[in-house]
CSV table of C-alpha atoms and ligand atoms in Angstrom, one decimal:
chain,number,residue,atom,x,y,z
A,5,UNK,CA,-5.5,16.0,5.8
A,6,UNK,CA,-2.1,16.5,7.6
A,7,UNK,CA,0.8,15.4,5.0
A,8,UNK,CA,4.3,14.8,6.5
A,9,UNK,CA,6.8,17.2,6.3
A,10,UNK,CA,10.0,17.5,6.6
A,11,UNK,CA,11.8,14.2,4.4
A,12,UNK,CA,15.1,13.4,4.5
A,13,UNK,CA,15.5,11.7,1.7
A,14,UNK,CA,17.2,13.3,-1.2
A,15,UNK,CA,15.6,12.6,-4.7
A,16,UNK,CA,17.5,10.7,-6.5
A,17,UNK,CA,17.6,8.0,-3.6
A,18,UNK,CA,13.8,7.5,-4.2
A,19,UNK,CA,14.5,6.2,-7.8
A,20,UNK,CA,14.2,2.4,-6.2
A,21,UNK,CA,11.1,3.1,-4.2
A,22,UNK,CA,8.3,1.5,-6.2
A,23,UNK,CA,4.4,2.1,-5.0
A,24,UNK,CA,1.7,-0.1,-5.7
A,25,UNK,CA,-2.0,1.0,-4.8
A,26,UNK,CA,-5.2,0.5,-6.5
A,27,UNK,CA,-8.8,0.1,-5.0
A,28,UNK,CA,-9.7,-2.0,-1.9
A,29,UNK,CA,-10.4,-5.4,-3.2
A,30,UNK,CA,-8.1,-5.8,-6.5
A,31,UNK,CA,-5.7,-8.2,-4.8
A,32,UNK,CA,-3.1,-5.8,-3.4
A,33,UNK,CA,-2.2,-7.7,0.0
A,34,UNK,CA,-2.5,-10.9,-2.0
A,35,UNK,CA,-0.1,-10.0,-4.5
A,36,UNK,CA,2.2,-8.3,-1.8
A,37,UNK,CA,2.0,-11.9,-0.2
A,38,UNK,CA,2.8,-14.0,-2.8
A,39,UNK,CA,5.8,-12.1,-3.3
A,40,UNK,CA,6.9,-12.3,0.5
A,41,UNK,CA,6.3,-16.1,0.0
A,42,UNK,CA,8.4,-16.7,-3.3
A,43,UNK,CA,11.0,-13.3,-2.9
A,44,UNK,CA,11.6,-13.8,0.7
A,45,UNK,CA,14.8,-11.7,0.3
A,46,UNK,CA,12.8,-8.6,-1.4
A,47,UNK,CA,12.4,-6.1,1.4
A,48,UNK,CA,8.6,-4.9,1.9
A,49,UNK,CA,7.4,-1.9,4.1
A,50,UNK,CA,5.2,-3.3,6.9
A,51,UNK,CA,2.9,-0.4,7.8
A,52,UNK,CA,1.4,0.9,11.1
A,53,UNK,CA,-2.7,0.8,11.4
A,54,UNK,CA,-5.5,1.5,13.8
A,55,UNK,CA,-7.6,-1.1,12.2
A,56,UNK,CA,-7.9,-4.3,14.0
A,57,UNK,CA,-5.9,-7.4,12.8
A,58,UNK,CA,-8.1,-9.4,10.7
A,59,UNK,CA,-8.1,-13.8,11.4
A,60,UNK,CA,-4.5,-14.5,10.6
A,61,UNK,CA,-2.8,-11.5,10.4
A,62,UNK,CA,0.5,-11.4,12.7
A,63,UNK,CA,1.8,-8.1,14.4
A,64,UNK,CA,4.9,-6.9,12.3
A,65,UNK,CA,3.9,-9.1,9.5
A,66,UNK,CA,1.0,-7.8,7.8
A,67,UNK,CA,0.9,-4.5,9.9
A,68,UNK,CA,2.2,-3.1,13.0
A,69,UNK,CA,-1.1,-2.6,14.9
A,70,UNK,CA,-1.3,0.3,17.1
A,71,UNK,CA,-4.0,1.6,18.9
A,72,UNK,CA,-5.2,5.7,17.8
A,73,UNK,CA,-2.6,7.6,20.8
A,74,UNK,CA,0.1,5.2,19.6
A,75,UNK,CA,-0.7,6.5,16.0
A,76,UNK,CA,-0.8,10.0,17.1
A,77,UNK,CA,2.3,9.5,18.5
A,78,UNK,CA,4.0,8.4,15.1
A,79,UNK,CA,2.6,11.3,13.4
A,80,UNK,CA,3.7,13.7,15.9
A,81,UNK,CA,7.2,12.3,16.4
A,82,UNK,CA,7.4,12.4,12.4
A,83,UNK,CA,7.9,9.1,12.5
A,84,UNK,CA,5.1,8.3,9.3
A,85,UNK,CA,6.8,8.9,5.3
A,86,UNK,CA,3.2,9.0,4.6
A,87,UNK,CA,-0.3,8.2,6.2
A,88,UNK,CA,-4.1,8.1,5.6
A,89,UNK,CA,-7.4,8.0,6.6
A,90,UNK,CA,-9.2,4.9,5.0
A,91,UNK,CA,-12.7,3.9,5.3
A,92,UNK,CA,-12.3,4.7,9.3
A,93,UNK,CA,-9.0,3.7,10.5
A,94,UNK,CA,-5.6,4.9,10.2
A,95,UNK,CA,-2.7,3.9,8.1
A,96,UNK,CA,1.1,4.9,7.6
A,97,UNK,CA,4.5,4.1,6.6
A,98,UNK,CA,7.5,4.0,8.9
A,99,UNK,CA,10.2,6.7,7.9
A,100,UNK,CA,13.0,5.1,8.6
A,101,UNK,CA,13.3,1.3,7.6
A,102,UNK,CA,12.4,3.0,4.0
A,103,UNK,CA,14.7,5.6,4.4
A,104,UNK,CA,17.6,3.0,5.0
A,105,UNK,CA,17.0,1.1,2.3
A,106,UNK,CA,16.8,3.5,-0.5
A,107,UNK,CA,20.2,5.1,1.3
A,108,UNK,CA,21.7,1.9,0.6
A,109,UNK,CA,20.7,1.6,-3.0
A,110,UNK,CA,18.1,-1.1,-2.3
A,111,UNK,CA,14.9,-1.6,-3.9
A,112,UNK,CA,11.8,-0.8,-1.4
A,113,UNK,CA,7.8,-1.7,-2.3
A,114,UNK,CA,5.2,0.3,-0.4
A,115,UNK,CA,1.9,-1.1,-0.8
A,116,UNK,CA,-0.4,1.6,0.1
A,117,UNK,CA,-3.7,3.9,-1.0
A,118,UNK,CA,-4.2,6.6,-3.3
A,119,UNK,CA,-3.9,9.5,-0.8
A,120,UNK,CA,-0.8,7.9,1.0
A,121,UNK,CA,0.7,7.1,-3.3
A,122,UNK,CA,-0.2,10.7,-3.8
A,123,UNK,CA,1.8,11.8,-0.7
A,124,UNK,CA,4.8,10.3,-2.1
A,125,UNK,CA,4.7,11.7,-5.6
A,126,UNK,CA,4.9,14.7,-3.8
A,127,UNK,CA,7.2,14.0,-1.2
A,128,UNK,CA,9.8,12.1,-3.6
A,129,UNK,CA,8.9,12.6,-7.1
A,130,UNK,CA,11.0,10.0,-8.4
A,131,UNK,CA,9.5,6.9,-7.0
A,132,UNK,CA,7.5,4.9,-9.8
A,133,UNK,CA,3.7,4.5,-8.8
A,134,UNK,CA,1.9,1.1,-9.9
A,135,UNK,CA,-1.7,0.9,-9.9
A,136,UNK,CA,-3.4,-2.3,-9.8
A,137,UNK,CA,-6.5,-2.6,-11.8
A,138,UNK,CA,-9.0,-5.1,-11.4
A,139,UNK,CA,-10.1,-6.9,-14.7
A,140,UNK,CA,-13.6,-4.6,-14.3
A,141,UNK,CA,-16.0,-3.6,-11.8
A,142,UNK,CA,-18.2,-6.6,-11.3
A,143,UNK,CA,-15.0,-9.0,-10.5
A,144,UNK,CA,-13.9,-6.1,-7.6
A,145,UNK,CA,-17.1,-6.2,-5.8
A,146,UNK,CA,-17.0,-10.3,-6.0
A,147,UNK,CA,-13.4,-9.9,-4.4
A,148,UNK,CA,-14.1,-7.1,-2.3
A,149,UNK,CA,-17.5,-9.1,-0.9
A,150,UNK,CA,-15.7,-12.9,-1.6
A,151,UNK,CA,-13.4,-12.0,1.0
A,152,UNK,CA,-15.7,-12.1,3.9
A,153,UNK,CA,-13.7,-10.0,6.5
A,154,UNK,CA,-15.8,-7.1,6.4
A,155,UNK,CA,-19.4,-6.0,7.1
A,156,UNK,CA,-22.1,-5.2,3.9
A,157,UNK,CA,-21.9,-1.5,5.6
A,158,UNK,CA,-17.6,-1.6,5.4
A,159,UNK,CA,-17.7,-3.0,2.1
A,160,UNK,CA,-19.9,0.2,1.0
A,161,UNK,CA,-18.1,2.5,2.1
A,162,UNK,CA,-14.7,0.4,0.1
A,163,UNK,CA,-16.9,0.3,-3.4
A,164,UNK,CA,-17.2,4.1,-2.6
A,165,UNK,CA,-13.6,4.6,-2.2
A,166,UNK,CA,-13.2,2.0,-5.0
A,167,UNK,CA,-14.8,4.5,-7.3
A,168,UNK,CA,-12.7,7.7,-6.6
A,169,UNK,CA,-9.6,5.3,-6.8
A,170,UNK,CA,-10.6,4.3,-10.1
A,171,UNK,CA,-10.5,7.2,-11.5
A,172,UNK,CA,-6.9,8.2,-10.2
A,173,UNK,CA,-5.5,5.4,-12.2
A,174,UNK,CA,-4.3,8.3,-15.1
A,175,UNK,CA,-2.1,9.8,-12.2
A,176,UNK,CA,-0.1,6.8,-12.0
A,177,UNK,CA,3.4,5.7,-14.0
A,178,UNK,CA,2.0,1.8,-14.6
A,179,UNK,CA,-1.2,-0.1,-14.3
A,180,UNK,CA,-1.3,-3.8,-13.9
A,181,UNK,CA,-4.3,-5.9,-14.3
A,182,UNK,CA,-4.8,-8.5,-11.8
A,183,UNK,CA,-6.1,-11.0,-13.4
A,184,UNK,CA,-3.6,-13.6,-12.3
A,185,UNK,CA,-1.1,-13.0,-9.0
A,186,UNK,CA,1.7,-14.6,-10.4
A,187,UNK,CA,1.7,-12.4,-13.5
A,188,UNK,CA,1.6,-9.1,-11.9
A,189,UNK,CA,4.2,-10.7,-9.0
A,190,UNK,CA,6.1,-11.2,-12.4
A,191,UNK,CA,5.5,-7.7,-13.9
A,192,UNK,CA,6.1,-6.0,-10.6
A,193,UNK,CA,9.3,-7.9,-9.5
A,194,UNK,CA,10.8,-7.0,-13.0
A,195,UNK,CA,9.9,-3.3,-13.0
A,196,UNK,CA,11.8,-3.1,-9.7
A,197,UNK,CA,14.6,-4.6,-10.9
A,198,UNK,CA,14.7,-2.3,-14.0
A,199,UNK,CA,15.2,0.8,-11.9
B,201,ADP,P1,-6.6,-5.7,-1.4
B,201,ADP,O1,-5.4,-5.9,-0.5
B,201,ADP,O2,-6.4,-5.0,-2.6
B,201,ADP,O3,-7.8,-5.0,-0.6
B,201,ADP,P2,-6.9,-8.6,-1.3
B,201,ADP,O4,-5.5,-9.0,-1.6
B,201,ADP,O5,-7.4,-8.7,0.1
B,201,ADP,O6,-7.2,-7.1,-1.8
B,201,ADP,O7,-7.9,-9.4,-2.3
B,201,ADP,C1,-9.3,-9.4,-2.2
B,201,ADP,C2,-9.9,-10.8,-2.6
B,201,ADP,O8,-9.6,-11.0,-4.0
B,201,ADP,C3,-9.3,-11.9,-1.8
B,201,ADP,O9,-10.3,-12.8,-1.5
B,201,ADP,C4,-8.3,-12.5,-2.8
B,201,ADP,O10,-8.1,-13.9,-2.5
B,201,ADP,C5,-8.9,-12.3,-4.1
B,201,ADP,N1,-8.0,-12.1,-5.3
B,201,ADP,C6,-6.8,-11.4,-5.3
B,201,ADP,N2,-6.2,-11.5,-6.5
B,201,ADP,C7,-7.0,-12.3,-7.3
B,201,ADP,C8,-7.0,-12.8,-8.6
B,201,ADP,N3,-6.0,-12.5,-9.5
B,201,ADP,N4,-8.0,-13.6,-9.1
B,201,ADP,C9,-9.0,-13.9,-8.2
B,201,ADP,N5,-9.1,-13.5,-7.0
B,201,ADP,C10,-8.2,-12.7,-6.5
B,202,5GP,P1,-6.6,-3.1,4.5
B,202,5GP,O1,-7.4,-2.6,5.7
B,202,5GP,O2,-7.5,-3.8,3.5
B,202,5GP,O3,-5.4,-3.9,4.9
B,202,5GP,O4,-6.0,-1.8,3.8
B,202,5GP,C1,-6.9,-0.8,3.4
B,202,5GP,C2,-6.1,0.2,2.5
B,202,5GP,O5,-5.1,0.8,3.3
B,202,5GP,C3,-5.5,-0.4,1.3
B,202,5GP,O6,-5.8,0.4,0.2
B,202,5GP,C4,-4.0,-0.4,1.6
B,202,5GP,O7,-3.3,-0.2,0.4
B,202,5GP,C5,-3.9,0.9,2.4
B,202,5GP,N1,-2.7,1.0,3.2
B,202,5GP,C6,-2.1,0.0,3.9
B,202,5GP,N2,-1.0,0.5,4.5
B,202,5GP,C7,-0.9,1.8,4.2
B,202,5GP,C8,0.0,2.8,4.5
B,202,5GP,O8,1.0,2.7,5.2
B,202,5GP,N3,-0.3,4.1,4.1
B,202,5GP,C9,-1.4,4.3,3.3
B,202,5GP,N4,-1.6,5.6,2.9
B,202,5GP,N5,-2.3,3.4,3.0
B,202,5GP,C10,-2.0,2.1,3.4
């Protein structure tokens, strides 16, 4: 896996960048959307994806969806802070709306997956990484299958992932159990503050 190189962003900037990941399924874009619906003003990282938008989802709300020479582009351009390979398409963060941000002091929320989260505790070591647990195994594969936007074969190859992002949850600075949105939209809006 390619990992970007070459950041311009000093350190100590990064203290306001907060990361939130966890497994497919747990409630990430759910909780990342309630707080776009009740923080309008806090600033979220839209990403840039080769998957196909799902009923719903709006180009440069959700995602920026880009077909696989467009993402090629961004990642030869070094336009990505961070991308990923996840269960068969492609998945990254725009440099510099991110990079702004944290030069101006303000807080920034990436919400992306454990390779792109381990990316930037490499890249910038100072950003705090939340990882959102679901309240046990059983209750992810009832979201991740509840859902209903992906095939059973999809969804198996997520529950793999799920497994191996389990696992990682040691390597991050907070965990938050989903068990309700507006109580981790809570705990995550105050950690952010508090930076
Ligand atoms: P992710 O972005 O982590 O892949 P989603 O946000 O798409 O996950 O959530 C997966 C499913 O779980 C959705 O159907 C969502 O409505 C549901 N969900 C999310 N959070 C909760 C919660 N706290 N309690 C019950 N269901 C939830
Ligand atoms: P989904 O297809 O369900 O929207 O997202 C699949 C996975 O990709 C999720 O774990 C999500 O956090 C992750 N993801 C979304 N955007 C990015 C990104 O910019 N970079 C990385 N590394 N992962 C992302």
């Amino acid at each position: 896996m390619l990992t970007p190189e070459g950041s311009t962003t000093p350190g100590p900037l990064a203290r306001r960048l907060t990361v939130l990941s966890g497994p497919s399924g747990v409630g990430k874009s759910t909780v990342v959307a309630e707080i776009r619906r009740s923080h309008p003003r806090v600033w979220l990282s839209v990403s840039v994806t080769t998957r196909a938008p799902r009923p719903g989802e709006t180009d440069g709300v959700q995602y920026f969806f880009v077909d696989d020479a467009g993402f090629d582009r961004l990642v030869a351009e070094g336009e990505l802070l961070e991308w990923a390979e996840f269960a068969g398409n492609r998945y990254g963060t725009p440099r510099r709306p991110v990079e702004e941000r944290l030069a101006r002091g303000e807080p920034v929320l990436l919400e992306i997956d454990l390779q792109g989260a381990r990316q930037v505790r490499g890249t910038m070591p100072q950003a705090r990484l939340v990882f959102l647990a679901p309240p046990g195994w059983d209750e992810l594969v009832r979201r991740l299958t509840g859902r209903g936007t992906e095939p059973p074969e999809v969804i198996e190859r997520r529950l793999d992932a799920a497994r191996v992002e389990l696992a990682a949850e040691k390597e991050f600075d907070v965990t938050l159990v989903n068990t309700s949105v507006q109580d981790v939209c809570g705990e995550l809006l105050a950690l952010m503050a508090d930076q």
